[in-house]
PDB file of C-alpha atoms in Angstrom:
ATOM      1  CA  UNK A   1     -21.426 -43.694  25.244  1.00  0.00           C
ATOM      2  CA  UNK A   2     -23.003 -43.055  21.806  1.00  0.00           C
ATOM      3  CA  UNK A   3     -22.064 -39.682  20.089  1.00  0.00           C
ATOM      4  CA  UNK A   4     -22.134 -37.480  17.083  1.00  0.00           C
ATOM      5  CA  UNK A   5     -18.833 -35.603  16.499  1.00  0.00           C
ATOM      6  CA  UNK A   6     -20.286 -32.761  14.071  1.00  0.00           C
ATOM      7  CA  UNK A   7     -23.236 -31.018  14.500  1.00  0.00           C
ATOM      8  CA  UNK A   8     -24.982 -27.634  14.626  1.00  0.00           C
ATOM      9  CA  UNK A   9     -27.664 -26.165  16.347  1.00  0.00           C
ATOM     10  CA  UNK A  10     -28.790 -23.611  13.692  1.00  0.00           C
ATOM     11  CA  UNK A  11     -30.322 -24.025  10.572  1.00  0.00           C
ATOM     12  CA  UNK A  12     -28.266 -21.648   8.972  1.00  0.00           C
ATOM     13  CA  UNK A  13     -25.011 -19.237   9.906  1.00  0.00           C
ATOM     14  CA  UNK A  14     -27.249 -16.206   9.418  1.00  0.00           C
ATOM     15  CA  UNK A  15     -29.857 -17.205  12.120  1.00  0.00           C
ATOM     16  CA  UNK A  16     -30.118 -16.307  15.800  1.00  0.00           C
ATOM     17  CA  UNK A  17     -29.662 -19.191  18.319  1.00  0.00           C
ATOM     18  CA  UNK A  18     -32.960 -20.469  19.384  1.00  0.00           C
ATOM     19  CA  UNK A  19     -33.207 -22.228  22.449  1.00  0.00           C
ATOM     20  CA  UNK A  20     -36.436 -23.933  21.281  1.00  0.00           C
ATOM     21  CA  UNK A  21     -34.930 -25.117  18.046  1.00  0.00           C
ATOM     22  CA  UNK A  22     -32.146 -26.555  20.393  1.00  0.00           C
ATOM     23  CA  UNK A  23     -34.494 -28.226  22.554  1.00  0.00           C
ATOM     24  CA  UNK A  24     -35.981 -30.095  19.265  1.00  0.00           C
ATOM     25  CA  UNK A  25     -32.559 -30.757  18.031  1.00  0.00           C
ATOM     26  CA  UNK A  26     -31.577 -32.520  21.637  1.00  0.00           C
ATOM     27  CA  UNK A  27     -35.013 -34.410  21.462  1.00  0.00           C
ATOM     28  CA  UNK A  28     -34.123 -35.630  17.998  1.00  0.00           C
ATOM     29  CA  UNK A  29     -31.066 -36.348  18.790  1.00  0.00           C
ATOM     30  CA  UNK A  30     -32.132 -38.538  21.743  1.00  0.00           C
ATOM     31  CA  UNK A  31     -34.559 -40.351  19.836  1.00  0.00           C
ATOM     32  CA  UNK A  32     -31.642 -41.227  17.147  1.00  0.00           C
ATOM     33  CA  UNK A  33     -30.109 -43.158  20.419  1.00  0.00           C
ATOM     34  CA  UNK A  34     -27.387 -40.486  20.854  1.00  0.00           C
ATOM     35  CA  UNK A  35     -26.147 -40.059  24.748  1.00  0.00           C
ATOM     36  CA  UNK A  36     -24.103 -36.960  23.593  1.00  0.00           C
ATOM     37  CA  UNK A  37     -23.156 -34.453  20.696  1.00  0.00           C
ATOM     38  CA  UNK A  38     -20.127 -32.171  20.035  1.00  0.00           C
ATOM     39  CA  UNK A  39     -21.757 -29.002  19.296  1.00  0.00           C
ATOM     40  CA  UNK A  40     -19.413 -27.590  16.301  1.00  0.00           C
ATOM     41  CA  UNK A  41     -21.262 -24.355  15.547  1.00  0.00           C
ATOM     42  CA  UNK A  42     -19.700 -22.343  12.773  1.00  0.00           C
ATOM     43  CA  UNK A  43     -17.011 -19.673  13.814  1.00  0.00           C
ATOM     44  CA  UNK A  44     -18.299 -17.259  11.480  1.00  0.00           C
ATOM     45  CA  UNK A  45     -22.154 -17.677  12.322  1.00  0.00           C
ATOM     46  CA  UNK A  46     -24.066 -14.541  13.491  1.00  0.00           C
ATOM     47  CA  UNK A  47     -23.603 -14.291  17.144  1.00  0.00           C
ATOM     48  CA  UNK A  48     -21.273 -17.227  17.883  1.00  0.00           C
ATOM     49  CA  UNK A  49     -21.191 -16.496  21.659  1.00  0.00           C
ATOM     50  CA  UNK A  50     -24.709 -16.079  22.087  1.00  0.00           C
ATOM     51  CA  UNK A  51     -25.144 -19.653  21.904  1.00  0.00           C
ATOM     52  CA  UNK A  52     -22.653 -20.317  25.091  1.00  0.00           C
ATOM     53  CA  UNK A  53     -24.122 -17.316  27.137  1.00  0.00           C
ATOM     54  CA  UNK A  54     -27.744 -18.973  26.819  1.00  0.00           C
ATOM     55  CA  UNK A  55     -26.408 -22.464  27.482  1.00  0.00           C
ATOM     56  CA  UNK A  56     -24.597 -21.264  30.624  1.00  0.00           C
ATOM     57  CA  UNK A  57     -27.746 -19.765  31.883  1.00  0.00           C
ATOM     58  CA  UNK A  58     -30.163 -23.031  30.888  1.00  0.00           C
ATOM     59  CA  UNK A  59     -27.573 -25.854  31.653  1.00  0.00           C
ATOM     60  CA  UNK A  60     -25.204 -26.546  34.404  1.00  0.00           C
ATOM     61  CA  UNK A  61     -22.061 -27.503  33.068  1.00  0.00           C
ATOM     62  CA  UNK A  62     -20.269 -30.769  34.283  1.00  0.00           C
ATOM     63  CA  UNK A  63     -16.620 -31.974  33.650  1.00  0.00           C
ATOM     64  CA  UNK A  64     -16.518 -30.821  30.007  1.00  0.00           C
ATOM     65  CA  UNK A  65     -20.107 -30.868  28.794  1.00  0.00           C
ATOM     66  CA  UNK A  66     -23.535 -29.195  29.479  1.00  0.00           C
ATOM     67  CA  UNK A  67     -25.625 -31.381  31.076  1.00  0.00           C
ATOM     68  CA  UNK A  68     -29.482 -30.926  29.037  1.00  0.00           C
ATOM     69  CA  UNK A  69     -31.551 -33.332  31.261  1.00  0.00           C
ATOM     70  CA  UNK A  70     -29.086 -36.272  31.147  1.00  0.00           C
ATOM     71  CA  UNK A  71     -27.776 -35.596  27.557  1.00  0.00           C
ATOM     72  CA  UNK A  72     -24.424 -34.761  27.005  1.00  0.00           C
ATOM     73  CA  UNK A  73     -23.429 -31.300  25.079  1.00  0.00           C
ATOM     74  CA  UNK A  74     -19.505 -31.358  24.520  1.00  0.00           C
ATOM     75  CA  UNK A  75     -18.239 -27.639  23.225  1.00  0.00           C
ATOM     76  CA  UNK A  76     -17.009 -26.997  19.661  1.00  0.00           C
ATOM     77  CA  UNK A  77     -16.205 -25.005  16.579  1.00  0.00           C
ATOM     78  CA  UNK A  78     -16.036 -25.609  12.974  1.00  0.00           C
ATOM     79  CA  UNK A  79     -13.524 -23.328  11.436  1.00  0.00           C
ATOM     80  CA  UNK A  80     -12.648 -22.504   7.678  1.00  0.00           C
ATOM     81  CA  UNK A  81      -9.085 -22.276   6.535  1.00  0.00           C
ATOM     82  CA  UNK A  82      -7.549 -20.194   3.784  1.00  0.00           C
ATOM     83  CA  UNK A  83      -6.279 -23.172   1.977  1.00  0.00           C
ATOM     84  CA  UNK A  84     -10.015 -24.578   1.679  1.00  0.00           C
ATOM     85  CA  UNK A  85     -11.118 -26.739   4.083  1.00  0.00           C
ATOM     86  CA  UNK A  86     -12.933 -27.462   7.761  1.00  0.00           C
ATOM     87  CA  UNK A  87     -11.640 -28.011  10.828  1.00  0.00           C
ATOM     88  CA  UNK A  88     -13.410 -28.896  13.970  1.00  0.00           C
ATOM     89  CA  UNK A  89     -12.105 -28.548  17.094  1.00  0.00           C
ATOM     90  CA  UNK A  90     -13.975 -30.068  20.628  1.00  0.00           C
ATOM     91  CA  UNK A  91     -12.832 -28.802  24.102  1.00  0.00           C
ATOM     92  CA  UNK A  92     -13.657 -27.177  26.951  1.00  0.00           C
ATOM     93  CA  UNK A  93     -15.977 -24.265  26.772  1.00  0.00           C
ATOM     94  CA  UNK A  94     -13.789 -21.401  27.772  1.00  0.00           C
ATOM     95  CA  UNK A  95     -11.278 -22.796  25.100  1.00  0.00           C
ATOM     96  CA  UNK A  96     -13.768 -22.769  22.477  1.00  0.00           C
ATOM     97  CA  UNK A  97     -15.026 -19.504  22.962  1.00  0.00           C
ATOM     98  CA  UNK A  98     -11.312 -17.703  23.490  1.00  0.00           C
ATOM     99  CA  UNK A  99     -10.309 -19.473  20.060  1.00  0.00           C
ATOM    100  CA  UNK A 100     -13.377 -18.023  18.388  1.00  0.00           C
ATOM    101  CA  UNK A 101     -12.694 -15.001  19.720  1.00  0.00           C
ATOM    102  CA  UNK A 102      -9.051 -14.866  18.607  1.00  0.00           C
ATOM    103  CA  UNK A 103     -10.288 -15.530  14.919  1.00  0.00           C
ATOM    104  CA  UNK A 104     -13.640 -13.234  15.131  1.00  0.00           C
ATOM    105  CA  UNK A 105     -11.946 -10.548  12.913  1.00  0.00           C
ATOM    106  CA  UNK A 106     -11.170 -13.302  10.444  1.00  0.00           C
ATOM    107  CA  UNK A 107     -14.365 -14.903   9.631  1.00  0.00           C
ATOM    108  CA  UNK A 108     -14.723 -13.977   5.988  1.00  0.00           C
ATOM    109  CA  UNK A 109     -13.744 -15.505   2.999  1.00  0.00           C
ATOM    110  CA  UNK A 110     -10.543 -13.656   1.957  1.00  0.00           C
ATOM    111  CA  UNK A 111      -9.485 -13.477   5.465  1.00  0.00           C
ATOM    112  CA  UNK A 112      -9.698 -17.217   6.559  1.00  0.00           C
ATOM    113  CA  UNK A 113      -6.833 -18.174   9.068  1.00  0.00           C
ATOM    114  CA  UNK A 114      -4.458 -20.566   7.124  1.00  0.00           C
ATOM    115  CA  UNK A 115      -4.400 -23.891   8.438  1.00  0.00           C
ATOM    116  CA  UNK A 116      -0.975 -23.573  10.040  1.00  0.00           C
ATOM    117  CA  UNK A 117      -2.421 -20.391  11.951  1.00  0.00           C
ATOM    118  CA  UNK A 118      -5.299 -22.225  13.131  1.00  0.00           C
ATOM    119  CA  UNK A 119      -3.346 -25.194  14.488  1.00  0.00           C
ATOM    120  CA  UNK A 120      -0.989 -23.201  16.170  1.00  0.00           C
ATOM    121  CA  UNK A 121      -3.533 -21.678  18.340  1.00  0.00           C
ATOM    122  CA  UNK A 122      -5.440 -24.128  18.870  1.00  0.00           C
ATOM    123  CA  UNK A 123      -2.661 -26.256  20.262  1.00  0.00           C
ATOM    124  CA  UNK A 124      -2.224 -23.878  22.952  1.00  0.00           C
ATOM    125  CA  UNK A 125      -5.534 -25.549  24.173  1.00  0.00           C
ATOM    126  CA  UNK A 126      -6.717 -29.112  25.005  1.00  0.00           C
ATOM    127  CA  UNK A 127      -8.539 -29.435  22.179  1.00  0.00           C
ATOM    128  CA  UNK A 128      -9.350 -32.372  19.669  1.00  0.00           C
ATOM    129  CA  UNK A 129      -8.707 -31.391  15.993  1.00  0.00           C
ATOM    130  CA  UNK A 130     -11.175 -33.295  13.754  1.00  0.00           C
ATOM    131  CA  UNK A 131     -10.522 -33.086   9.636  1.00  0.00           C
ATOM    132  CA  UNK A 132     -14.068 -32.487   8.634  1.00  0.00           C
ATOM    133  CA  UNK A 133     -15.657 -33.509   5.481  1.00  0.00           C
ATOM    134  CA  UNK A 134     -12.174 -34.339   4.268  1.00  0.00           C
ATOM    135  CA  UNK A 135     -13.211 -35.813   0.999  1.00  0.00           C
ATOM    136  CA  UNK A 136     -15.733 -33.816   0.084  1.00  0.00           C
ATOM    137  CA  UNK A 137     -15.292 -32.227  -3.363  1.00  0.00           C
ATOM    138  CA  UNK A 138     -16.560 -28.514  -2.420  1.00  0.00           C
ATOM    139  CA  UNK A 139     -14.208 -28.445   0.806  1.00  0.00           C
ATOM    140  CA  UNK A 140     -11.303 -30.978   0.656  1.00  0.00           C
ATOM    141  CA  UNK A 141      -8.485 -31.262   2.862  1.00  0.00           C
ATOM    142  CA  UNK A 142      -6.839 -33.885   0.624  1.00  0.00           C
ATOM    143  CA  UNK A 143      -4.887 -31.412  -1.099  1.00  0.00           C
ATOM    144  CA  UNK A 144      -3.168 -30.315   2.221  1.00  0.00           C
ATOM    145  CA  UNK A 145       0.575 -31.101   2.864  1.00  0.00           C
ATOM    146  CA  UNK A 146       1.113 -33.953   4.937  1.00  0.00           C
ATOM    147  CA  UNK A 147       2.921 -31.962   7.708  1.00  0.00           C
ATOM    148  CA  UNK A 148       0.008 -30.002   8.325  1.00  0.00           C
ATOM    149  CA  UNK A 149      -2.593 -32.740   8.081  1.00  0.00           C
ATOM    150  CA  UNK A 150      -0.126 -34.925  10.506  1.00  0.00           C
ATOM    151  CA  UNK A 151      -1.749 -32.111  13.322  1.00  0.00           C
ATOM    152  CA  UNK A 152      -4.965 -33.809  13.226  1.00  0.00           C
ATOM    153  CA  UNK A 153      -6.297 -35.912  15.617  1.00  0.00           C
ATOM    154  CA  UNK A 154      -9.236 -37.787  13.864  1.00  0.00           C
ATOM    155  CA  UNK A 155     -10.686 -37.226  10.237  1.00  0.00           C
ATOM    156  CA  UNK A 156     -14.544 -37.009  10.120  1.00  0.00           C
ATOM    157  CA  UNK A 157     -16.837 -39.845   8.149  1.00  0.00           C
ATOM    158  CA  UNK A 158     -19.550 -37.162   7.275  1.00  0.00           C
ATOM    159  CA  UNK A 159     -23.117 -37.916   7.126  1.00  0.00           C
ATOM    160  CA  UNK A 160     -23.091 -36.775   3.663  1.00  0.00           C
ATOM    161  CA  UNK A 161     -19.928 -38.726   2.297  1.00  0.00           C
ATOM    162  CA  UNK A 162     -20.636 -42.008   3.676  1.00  0.00           C
ATOM    163  CA  UNK A 163     -20.894 -43.045  -0.086  1.00  0.00           C
ATOM    164  CA  UNK A 164     -17.158 -42.586  -0.336  1.00  0.00           C
ATOM    165  CA  UNK A 165     -16.040 -43.835   2.703  1.00  0.00           C
ATOM    166  CA  UNK A 166     -13.700 -45.820   1.407  1.00  0.00           C
ATOM    167  CA  UNK A 167     -11.867 -43.066  -0.240  1.00  0.00           C
ATOM    168  CA  UNK A 168     -11.619 -41.356   3.005  1.00  0.00           C
ATOM    169  CA  UNK A 169     -10.413 -44.840   4.680  1.00  0.00           C
ATOM    170  CA  UNK A 170      -7.313 -44.714   1.977  1.00  0.00           C
ATOM    171  CA  UNK A 171      -6.427 -41.287   3.189  1.00  0.00           C
ATOM    172  CA  UNK A 172      -6.991 -42.016   6.867  1.00  0.00           C
ATOM    173  CA  UNK A 173      -4.855 -44.869   6.734  1.00  0.00           C
ATOM    174  CA  UNK A 174      -2.142 -43.214   4.688  1.00  0.00           C
ATOM    175  CA  UNK A 175      -1.881 -40.529   7.425  1.00  0.00           C
ATOM    176  CA  UNK A 176      -2.321 -42.712  10.359  1.00  0.00           C
ATOM    177  CA  UNK A 177      -5.388 -41.155  11.444  1.00  0.00           C
ATOM    178  CA  UNK A 178      -8.481 -42.518  13.176  1.00  0.00           C
ATOM    179  CA  UNK A 179     -12.067 -41.677  11.361  1.00  0.00           C
ATOM    180  CA  UNK A 180     -15.006 -40.638  13.613  1.00  0.00           C
ATOM    181  CA  UNK A 181     -18.479 -39.920  12.689  1.00  0.00           C
ATOM    182  CA  UNK A 182     -20.077 -36.666  12.152  1.00  0.00           C
ATOM    183  CA  UNK A 183     -23.787 -36.291  10.825  1.00  0.00           C
ATOM    184  CA  UNK A 184     -23.071 -32.557  10.002  1.00  0.00           C
ATOM    185  CA  UNK A 185     -26.884 -31.818  11.346  1.00  0.00           C
ATOM    186  CA  UNK A 186     -28.323 -28.598  10.944  1.00  0.00           C
ATOM    187  CA  UNK A 187     -32.146 -30.620  10.940  1.00  0.00           C
ATOM    188  CA  UNK A 188     -33.201 -32.810  13.412  1.00  0.00           C
ATOM    189  CA  UNK A 189     -33.772 -35.740  10.790  1.00  0.00           C
ATOM    190  CA  UNK A 190     -29.823 -35.628  10.371  1.00  0.00           C
ATOM    191  CA  UNK A 191     -29.382 -37.185  13.659  1.00  0.00           C
ATOM    192  CA  UNK A 192     -28.538 -40.852  13.785  1.00  0.00           C
ATOM    193  CA  UNK A 193     -27.552 -41.247   9.986  1.00  0.00           C
ATOM    194  CA  UNK A 194     -23.917 -41.923  11.377  1.00  0.00           C
ATOM    195  CA  UNK A 195     -23.045 -42.625  15.335  1.00  0.00           C
ATOM    196  CA  UNK A 196     -19.998 -43.229  17.357  1.00  0.00           C
ATOM    197  CA  UNK A 197     -20.442 -46.266  20.052  1.00  0.00           C
ATOM    198  CA  UNK A 198     -17.517 -45.512  22.794  1.00  0.00           C
ATOM    199  CA  UNK A 199     -17.335 -48.372  25.146  1.00  0.00           C
ATOM    200  CA  UNK A 200     -16.626 -45.665  27.784  1.00  0.00           C
ATOM    201  CA  UNK A 201     -18.701 -43.061  29.237  1.00  0.00           C
ATOM    202  CA  UNK A 202     -16.414 -40.151  28.450  1.00  0.00           C
ATOM    203  CA  UNK A 203     -16.985 -37.066  31.016  1.00  0.00           C
ATOM    204  CA  UNK A 204     -13.862 -35.106  29.283  1.00  0.00           C
ATOM    205  CA  UNK A 205     -11.952 -34.165  26.277  1.00  0.00           C
ATOM    206  CA  UNK A 206      -9.120 -36.326  27.658  1.00  0.00           C
ATOM    207  CA  UNK A 207     -11.524 -39.235  28.009  1.00  0.00           C
ATOM    208  CA  UNK A 208     -12.934 -38.846  24.421  1.00  0.00           C
ATOM    209  CA  UNK A 209      -9.382 -38.805  23.154  1.00  0.00           C
ATOM    210  CA  UNK A 210      -8.391 -41.963  25.260  1.00  0.00           C
ATOM    211  CA  UNK A 211     -11.283 -43.941  23.989  1.00  0.00           C
ATOM    212  CA  UNK A 212     -10.734 -43.299  20.581  1.00  0.00           C
ATOM    213  CA  UNK A 213      -7.009 -43.613  20.132  1.00  0.00           C
ATOM    214  CA  UNK A 214      -6.965 -47.003  22.097  1.00  0.00           C
ATOM    215  CA  UNK A 215      -9.753 -48.082  19.765  1.00  0.00           C
ATOM    216  CA  UNK A 216     -12.504 -48.499  21.900  1.00  0.00           C
ATOM    217  CA  UNK A 217     -15.147 -47.316  19.704  1.00  0.00           C
ATOM    218  CA  UNK A 218     -17.275 -48.544  16.732  1.00  0.00           C
ATOM    219  CA  UNK A 219     -18.913 -46.554  13.774  1.00  0.00           C
ATOM    220  CA  UNK A 220     -22.467 -47.126  12.535  1.00  0.00           C
ATOM    221  CA  UNK A 221     -23.999 -45.799   9.383  1.00  0.00           C
ATOM    222  CA  UNK A 222     -27.648 -46.013   9.358  1.00  0.00           C
ATOM    223  CA  UNK A 223     -29.090 -47.793   6.223  1.00  0.00           C
ATOM    224  CA  UNK A 224     -31.391 -44.751   5.708  1.00  0.00           C
ATOM    225  CA  UNK A 225     -28.536 -42.477   5.524  1.00  0.00           C
ATOM    226  CA  UNK A 226     -29.098 -41.233   2.131  1.00  0.00           C
ATOM    227  CA  UNK A 227     -32.933 -40.779   2.273  1.00  0.00           C
ATOM    228  CA  UNK A 228     -32.751 -38.225   5.467  1.00  0.00           C
ATOM    229  CA  UNK A 229     -29.496 -36.524   3.997  1.00  0.00           C
ATOM    230  CA  UNK A 230     -31.548 -35.953   0.867  1.00  0.00           C
ATOM    231  CA  UNK A 231     -34.480 -34.597   2.902  1.00  0.00           C
ATOM    232  CA  UNK A 232     -32.235 -32.711   4.993  1.00  0.00           C
ATOM    233  CA  UNK A 233     -31.005 -30.844   1.756  1.00  0.00           C
ATOM    234  CA  UNK A 234     -34.392 -30.504   0.396  1.00  0.00           C
ATOM    235  CA  UNK A 235     -35.956 -28.860   3.494  1.00  0.00           C
ATOM    236  CA  UNK A 236     -32.789 -26.557   3.747  1.00  0.00           C
ATOM    237  CA  UNK A 237     -33.075 -25.646  -0.145  1.00  0.00           C
ATOM    238  CA  UNK A 238     -36.830 -24.975   0.418  1.00  0.00           C
ATOM    239  CA  UNK A 239     -36.468 -22.502   3.296  1.00  0.00           C
ATOM    240  CA  UNK A 240     -33.375 -20.611   1.434  1.00  0.00           C
ATOM    241  CA  UNK A 241     -35.750 -20.266  -1.524  1.00  0.00           C
ATOM    242  CA  UNK A 242     -38.400 -18.597   0.896  1.00  0.00           C
ATOM    243  CA  UNK A 243     -35.744 -16.124   2.081  1.00  0.00           C
ATOM    244  CA  UNK A 244     -35.893 -17.216   5.476  1.00  0.00           C
ATOM    245  CA  UNK A 245     -32.530 -19.246   5.888  1.00  0.00           C
TER     246      UNK A 245
END
């Protein structure tokens, strides 16, 4: 199973969920050779629960994923923490919705949950905890205490930071954590810049966790990663300048 662990279905947090755009994104993911994604929309995105209300109406939910005409969409969320940094959680849909609801009044920069608060809540559920783009200059995780970082399951090789992969590998080795890949896609062009090749056809969160922890997977980075990430940045910047993002 080929999966992307860090994806979005909105161009920006200010936009409402669009089912046609979702279909466009899934079509692009298929074209990029993916069989599955983890939909890790921001916890403070506009009308977060509208996303899952719509998916519930439109697609069957099997095991731990939405079946979009044979394409698996696992549920997730990306949460900002007070110390600075982003954490991805991937789990069963009711668990993800419950976590977002618990922190729905902590979505402003001056009121983000601490890492400990987030992990304490997340660990009440069966979720995978991934440190998002941990070496990104604007939102690093490298400054956090080891006792907090040790509670992560995996670290994210983000499509925007493949050029500093060695730095991430050193950090991951120090923590003893596996690395998984995420495109951080907000646009169709970003799918496939990085991919996880799982040797098992995973149906549940436990399947995914077992596969990664047992080393039954590999990472791929596209030869056009820099070009496509650059294109995505340019498109998104242009849309913001037009006041549409």
